[in-house]
Amino acid sequence: MTRPTPEQLAAARDRAIPEVIAPDLDVVFCGINPSLYSGATGHHFARPGNRFWPALHRSGFTPRQLRADEQHLLLDFGLGITNLVNRATARADELSADELRAGAARVTALARQYRPRVIAMVGITAYRTAFGNRHARVGPQPERIADAHVWVLPNPSGLNAHYQIDDLAAEFRALRESLGR
């Protein structure tokens, strides 16, 4: 995957990227929103240093570490990806609370349409704002989105210093094991 130029990154602002989704998946991972890097490449969690793909593999969801440009292969493993807000920004804190709440409605509609077993929210602060659950913690949640169970995972961005890769993989593994896989 070729690294985007500074001009391509600037042009990616507010760009949407396609979801990786199909009916009846085990898990749909829901990021906060695409980075400019993801907007420029069209691939989820594409920025070098993002730990989503290593955590996904180390947790046992995939037999090898996929690259962001192989995101379509997730469907073969019963997995998908979407975002709360499908608008690329340099940082997630550029999103308003209203955008995150509108994203919650969009994700709920996707859950109704595609019927995944679990929606795994990747980013606790955005989840708390979007779904109005100020006390949510990492792990399974008591509420559902449509009929899907809800699981909150830490944000895998390299900017999240609270979780190292082994800690992230352990949280992803707990989700995988909850599925009986």
PDB file of C-alpha atoms in Angstrom:
ATOM      1  CA  MET A   1       0.000   0.000   0.000  1.00  0.00           C
ATOM      2  CA  THR A   2       1.506   3.318  -1.100  1.00  0.00           C
ATOM      3  CA  ARG A   3       1.641   6.082   1.489  1.00  0.00           C
ATOM      4  CA  PRO A   4      -0.525   9.079   0.592  1.00  0.00           C
ATOM      5  CA  THR A   5       1.196  12.373  -0.125  1.00  0.00           C
ATOM      6  CA  PRO A   6       0.480  15.430   2.026  1.00  0.00           C
ATOM      7  CA  GLU A   7      -1.717  16.724  -0.805  1.00  0.00           C
ATOM      8  CA  GLN A   8      -3.694  13.472  -0.888  1.00  0.00           C
ATOM      9  CA  LEU A   9      -4.136  13.590   2.880  1.00  0.00           C
ATOM     10  CA  ALA A  10      -5.432  17.167   2.708  1.00  0.00           C
ATOM     11  CA  ALA A  11      -7.828  16.211  -0.101  1.00  0.00           C
ATOM     12  CA  ALA A  12      -9.166  13.298   1.989  1.00  0.00           C
ATOM     13  CA  ARG A  13     -10.747  15.601   4.607  1.00  0.00           C
ATOM     14  CA  ASP A  14     -14.473  14.795   4.965  1.00  0.00           C
ATOM     15  CA  ARG A  15     -14.188  11.854   2.531  1.00  0.00           C
ATOM     16  CA  ALA A  16     -16.289   8.769   3.299  1.00  0.00           C
ATOM     17  CA  ILE A  17     -14.915   5.259   2.919  1.00  0.00           C
ATOM     18  CA  PRO A  18     -16.887   2.118   2.066  1.00  0.00           C
ATOM     19  CA  GLU A  19     -18.067  -0.183   4.807  1.00  0.00           C
ATOM     20  CA  VAL A  20     -17.020  -3.803   4.878  1.00  0.00           C
ATOM     21  CA  ILE A  21     -20.321  -5.420   5.747  1.00  0.00           C
ATOM     22  CA  ALA A  22     -22.651  -8.279   4.867  1.00  0.00           C
ATOM     23  CA  PRO A  23     -25.710  -9.875   6.481  1.00  0.00           C
ATOM     24  CA  ASP A  24     -25.403 -12.070   9.572  1.00  0.00           C
ATOM     25  CA  LEU A  25     -21.748 -11.444  10.482  1.00  0.00           C
ATOM     26  CA  ASP A  26     -20.447 -12.469  13.889  1.00  0.00           C
ATOM     27  CA  VAL A  27     -18.910  -9.049  14.616  1.00  0.00           C
ATOM     28  CA  VAL A  28     -19.044  -5.652  12.989  1.00  0.00           C
ATOM     29  CA  PHE A  29     -16.262  -3.460  14.354  1.00  0.00           C
ATOM     30  CA  CYS A  30     -17.366   0.158  14.549  1.00  0.00           C
ATOM     31  CA  GLY A  31     -14.612   2.745  14.568  1.00  0.00           C
ATOM     32  CA  ILE A  32     -15.124   6.373  15.488  1.00  0.00           C
ATOM     33  CA  ASN A  33     -14.423   7.841  12.037  1.00  0.00           C
ATOM     34  CA  PRO A  34     -11.827   7.467   9.283  1.00  0.00           C
ATOM     35  CA  SER A  35      -8.484   9.194   9.651  1.00  0.00           C
ATOM     36  CA  LEU A  36      -7.230  11.307   6.781  1.00  0.00           C
ATOM     37  CA  TYR A  37      -4.921   8.399   5.961  1.00  0.00           C
ATOM     38  CA  SER A  38      -7.908   6.044   5.754  1.00  0.00           C
ATOM     39  CA  GLY A  39      -9.822   8.627   3.730  1.00  0.00           C
ATOM     40  CA  ALA A  40      -6.940   8.879   1.265  1.00  0.00           C
ATOM     41  CA  THR A  41      -6.498   5.108   0.904  1.00  0.00           C
ATOM     42  CA  GLY A  42     -10.133   4.008   1.243  1.00  0.00           C
ATOM     43  CA  HIS A  43      -9.134   1.442   3.883  1.00  0.00           C
ATOM     44  CA  HIS A  44     -10.178   1.251   7.524  1.00  0.00           C
ATOM     45  CA  PHE A  45      -7.515   1.577  10.240  1.00  0.00           C
ATOM     46  CA  ALA A  46      -4.946   2.242   7.500  1.00  0.00           C
ATOM     47  CA  ARG A  47      -2.583   4.637   9.266  1.00  0.00           C
ATOM     48  CA  PRO A  48       0.783   3.080  10.053  1.00  0.00           C
ATOM     49  CA  GLY A  49       0.946   2.656  13.798  1.00  0.00           C
ATOM     50  CA  ASN A  50      -2.750   1.860  14.161  1.00  0.00           C
ATOM     51  CA  ARG A  51      -2.904  -1.370  16.118  1.00  0.00           C
ATOM     52  CA  PHE A  52      -6.288  -2.671  14.940  1.00  0.00           C
ATOM     53  CA  TRP A  53      -4.889  -5.215  12.464  1.00  0.00           C
ATOM     54  CA  PRO A  54      -2.187  -6.579  14.825  1.00  0.00           C
ATOM     55  CA  ALA A  55      -4.702  -6.823  17.703  1.00  0.00           C
ATOM     56  CA  LEU A  56      -7.213  -8.584  15.477  1.00  0.00           C
ATOM     57  CA  HIS A  57      -4.630 -11.209  14.535  1.00  0.00           C
ATOM     58  CA  ARG A  58      -3.048 -11.624  17.976  1.00  0.00           C
ATOM     59  CA  SER A  59      -6.502 -12.154  19.464  1.00  0.00           C
ATOM     60  CA  GLY A  60      -7.141 -15.092  17.120  1.00  0.00           C
ATOM     61  CA  PHE A  61      -9.806 -13.498  14.912  1.00  0.00           C
ATOM     62  CA  THR A  62      -7.618 -13.952  11.812  1.00  0.00           C
ATOM     63  CA  PRO A  63      -5.019 -16.644  11.042  1.00  0.00           C
ATOM     64  CA  ARG A  64      -2.480 -14.010   9.956  1.00  0.00           C
ATOM     65  CA  GLN A  65      -2.156 -10.277  10.260  1.00  0.00           C
ATOM     66  CA  LEU A  66      -4.133  -8.684   7.460  1.00  0.00           C
ATOM     67  CA  ARG A  67      -3.141  -5.396   5.896  1.00  0.00           C
ATOM     68  CA  ALA A  68      -5.648  -2.575   5.687  1.00  0.00           C
ATOM     69  CA  ASP A  69      -5.857  -3.075   1.915  1.00  0.00           C
ATOM     70  CA  GLU A  70      -7.005  -6.650   2.588  1.00  0.00           C
ATOM     71  CA  GLN A  71     -10.005  -5.499   4.632  1.00  0.00           C
ATOM     72  CA  HIS A  72     -12.392  -7.271   2.234  1.00  0.00           C
ATOM     73  CA  LEU A  73     -11.042 -10.608   3.543  1.00  0.00           C
ATOM     74  CA  LEU A  74     -12.691  -9.907   6.905  1.00  0.00           C
ATOM     75  CA  LEU A  75     -15.997 -11.092   5.480  1.00  0.00           C
ATOM     76  CA  ASP A  76     -14.476 -14.581   5.087  1.00  0.00           C
ATOM     77  CA  PHE A  77     -13.979 -14.628   8.868  1.00  0.00           C
ATOM     78  CA  GLY A  78     -17.507 -13.414   9.704  1.00  0.00           C
ATOM     79  CA  LEU A  79     -16.276  -9.889  10.451  1.00  0.00           C
ATOM     80  CA  GLY A  80     -17.027  -6.415   9.134  1.00  0.00           C
ATOM     81  CA  ILE A  81     -16.130  -2.761   9.706  1.00  0.00           C
ATOM     82  CA  THR A  82     -18.054   0.500   9.782  1.00  0.00           C
ATOM     83  CA  ASN A  83     -17.692   3.861  11.542  1.00  0.00           C
ATOM     84  CA  LEU A  84     -19.920   5.939  13.771  1.00  0.00           C
ATOM     85  CA  VAL A  85     -19.250   8.942  11.543  1.00  0.00           C
ATOM     86  CA  ASN A  86     -18.142   8.241   7.988  1.00  0.00           C
ATOM     87  CA  ARG A  87     -16.230  11.500   7.515  1.00  0.00           C
ATOM     88  CA  ALA A  88     -12.443  11.588   7.484  1.00  0.00           C
ATOM     89  CA  THR A  89     -10.757  13.988   9.886  1.00  0.00           C
ATOM     90  CA  ALA A  90      -7.232  14.468  11.220  1.00  0.00           C
ATOM     91  CA  ARG A  91      -8.432  13.679  14.772  1.00  0.00           C
ATOM     92  CA  ALA A  92     -11.583  12.200  16.255  1.00  0.00           C
ATOM     93  CA  ASP A  93     -11.972  15.222  18.538  1.00  0.00           C
ATOM     94  CA  GLU A  94     -12.946  17.229  15.431  1.00  0.00           C
ATOM     95  CA  LEU A  95     -16.339  15.497  15.556  1.00  0.00           C
ATOM     96  CA  SER A  96     -19.202  17.111  17.432  1.00  0.00           C
ATOM     97  CA  ALA A  97     -21.368  15.334  19.987  1.00  0.00           C
ATOM     98  CA  ASP A  98     -24.295  15.815  17.586  1.00  0.00           C
ATOM     99  CA  GLU A  99     -22.373  14.010  14.810  1.00  0.00           C
ATOM    100  CA  LEU A 100     -21.605  11.115  17.144  1.00  0.00           C
ATOM    101  CA  ARG A 101     -25.258  10.845  18.226  1.00  0.00           C
ATOM    102  CA  ALA A 102     -26.360  10.898  14.567  1.00  0.00           C
ATOM    103  CA  GLY A 103     -23.778   8.170  13.985  1.00  0.00           C
ATOM    104  CA  ALA A 104     -25.427   6.072  16.694  1.00  0.00           C
ATOM    105  CA  ALA A 105     -28.696   6.241  14.759  1.00  0.00           C
ATOM    106  CA  ARG A 106     -26.876   5.261  11.550  1.00  0.00           C
ATOM    107  CA  VAL A 107     -25.171   2.279  13.233  1.00  0.00           C
ATOM    108  CA  THR A 108     -28.506   1.207  14.711  1.00  0.00           C
ATOM    109  CA  ALA A 109     -30.047   1.226  11.223  1.00  0.00           C
ATOM    110  CA  LEU A 110     -27.106  -0.825   9.898  1.00  0.00           C
ATOM    111  CA  ALA A 111     -27.540  -3.333  12.735  1.00  0.00           C
ATOM    112  CA  ARG A 112     -31.233  -3.690  11.854  1.00  0.00           C
ATOM    113  CA  GLN A 113     -30.437  -4.191   8.190  1.00  0.00           C
ATOM    114  CA  TYR A 114     -27.423  -6.540   8.467  1.00  0.00           C
ATOM    115  CA  ARG A 115     -28.185  -8.358  11.773  1.00  0.00           C
ATOM    116  CA  PRO A 116     -24.664  -8.920  13.163  1.00  0.00           C
ATOM    117  CA  ARG A 117     -24.355 -10.904  16.395  1.00  0.00           C
ATOM    118  CA  VAL A 118     -22.159  -8.201  17.961  1.00  0.00           C
ATOM    119  CA  ILE A 119     -21.388  -4.558  17.317  1.00  0.00           C
ATOM    120  CA  ALA A 120     -17.906  -3.930  18.711  1.00  0.00           C
ATOM    121  CA  MET A 121     -17.437  -0.227  19.319  1.00  0.00           C
ATOM    122  CA  VAL A 122     -13.763   0.668  18.951  1.00  0.00           C
ATOM    123  CA  GLY A 123     -13.368   3.700  21.202  1.00  0.00           C
ATOM    124  CA  ILE A 124     -15.036   4.085  24.578  1.00  0.00           C
ATOM    125  CA  THR A 125     -15.272   7.882  24.752  1.00  0.00           C
ATOM    126  CA  ALA A 126     -17.049   8.108  21.402  1.00  0.00           C
ATOM    127  CA  TYR A 127     -19.373   5.266  22.433  1.00  0.00           C
ATOM    128  CA  ARG A 128     -20.275   7.036  25.675  1.00  0.00           C
ATOM    129  CA  THR A 129     -21.165  10.212  23.786  1.00  0.00           C
ATOM    130  CA  ALA A 130     -22.910   8.579  20.826  1.00  0.00           C
ATOM    131  CA  PHE A 131     -25.105   6.231  22.845  1.00  0.00           C
ATOM    132  CA  GLY A 132     -25.511   8.353  25.991  1.00  0.00           C
ATOM    133  CA  ASN A 133     -23.880   5.825  28.313  1.00  0.00           C
ATOM    134  CA  ARG A 134     -21.465   7.886  30.424  1.00  0.00           C
ATOM    135  CA  HIS A 135     -20.569   4.955  32.652  1.00  0.00           C
ATOM    136  CA  ALA A 136     -19.704   2.398  29.949  1.00  0.00           C
ATOM    137  CA  ARG A 137     -16.515   0.431  30.471  1.00  0.00           C
ATOM    138  CA  VAL A 138     -14.439  -1.677  28.101  1.00  0.00           C
ATOM    139  CA  GLY A 139     -16.090  -5.060  27.567  1.00  0.00           C
ATOM    140  CA  PRO A 140     -19.651  -6.305  27.091  1.00  0.00           C
ATOM    141  CA  GLN A 141     -22.495  -3.832  27.596  1.00  0.00           C
ATOM    142  CA  PRO A 142     -25.978  -4.599  28.953  1.00  0.00           C
ATOM    143  CA  GLU A 143     -27.759  -2.742  26.145  1.00  0.00           C
ATOM    144  CA  ARG A 144     -28.177  -3.855  22.553  1.00  0.00           C
ATOM    145  CA  ILE A 145     -28.040  -2.053  19.246  1.00  0.00           C
ATOM    146  CA  ALA A 146     -31.092  -3.363  17.390  1.00  0.00           C
ATOM    147  CA  ASP A 147     -30.734  -7.095  18.180  1.00  0.00           C
ATOM    148  CA  ALA A 148     -26.926  -7.053  18.283  1.00  0.00           C
ATOM    149  CA  HIS A 149     -24.978  -7.448  21.509  1.00  0.00           C
ATOM    150  CA  VAL A 150     -22.650  -4.536  22.219  1.00  0.00           C
ATOM    151  CA  TRP A 151     -18.996  -4.824  23.161  1.00  0.00           C
ATOM    152  CA  VAL A 152     -16.716  -1.827  23.721  1.00  0.00           C
ATOM    153  CA  LEU A 153     -13.041  -2.123  22.819  1.00  0.00           C
ATOM    154  CA  PRO A 154     -10.245   0.391  23.417  1.00  0.00           C
ATOM    155  CA  ASN A 155      -9.293   2.664  20.549  1.00  0.00           C
ATOM    156  CA  PRO A 156      -6.370   0.979  18.714  1.00  0.00           C
ATOM    157  CA  SER A 157      -4.886   4.287  17.563  1.00  0.00           C
ATOM    158  CA  GLY A 158      -1.213   4.707  18.326  1.00  0.00           C
ATOM    159  CA  LEU A 159      -2.286   7.845  20.212  1.00  0.00           C
ATOM    160  CA  ASN A 160      -4.007   5.688  22.868  1.00  0.00           C
ATOM    161  CA  ALA A 161      -1.141   5.186  25.320  1.00  0.00           C
ATOM    162  CA  HIS A 162      -3.402   3.540  27.921  1.00  0.00           C
ATOM    163  CA  TYR A 163      -3.360   0.243  25.996  1.00  0.00           C
ATOM    164  CA  GLN A 164      -0.277  -1.458  24.604  1.00  0.00           C
ATOM    165  CA  ILE A 165      -0.648  -4.034  21.827  1.00  0.00           C
ATOM    166  CA  ASP A 166      -0.777  -7.025  24.198  1.00  0.00           C
ATOM    167  CA  ASP A 167      -3.493  -5.297  26.257  1.00  0.00           C
ATOM    168  CA  LEU A 168      -5.488  -4.520  23.103  1.00  0.00           C
ATOM    169  CA  ALA A 169      -5.135  -8.099  21.867  1.00  0.00           C
ATOM    170  CA  ALA A 170      -6.377  -9.379  25.232  1.00  0.00           C
ATOM    171  CA  GLU A 171      -9.532  -7.238  24.971  1.00  0.00           C
ATOM    172  CA  PHE A 172     -10.134  -8.376  21.380  1.00  0.00           C
ATOM    173  CA  ARG A 173      -9.535 -12.000  22.496  1.00  0.00           C
ATOM    174  CA  ALA A 174     -12.150 -11.692  25.248  1.00  0.00           C
ATOM    175  CA  LEU A 175     -14.679 -10.654  22.591  1.00  0.00           C
ATOM    176  CA  ARG A 176     -13.679 -13.540  20.305  1.00  0.00           C
ATOM    177  CA  GLU A 177     -13.934 -16.060  23.133  1.00  0.00           C
ATOM    178  CA  SER A 178     -17.380 -14.737  24.095  1.00  0.00           C
ATOM    179  CA  LEU A 179     -18.529 -15.855  20.634  1.00  0.00           C
ATOM    180  CA  GLY A 180     -17.401 -19.413  21.285  1.00  0.00           C
ATOM    181  CA  ARG A 181     -14.674 -19.136  18.605  1.00  0.00           C
TER     182      ARG A 181
END
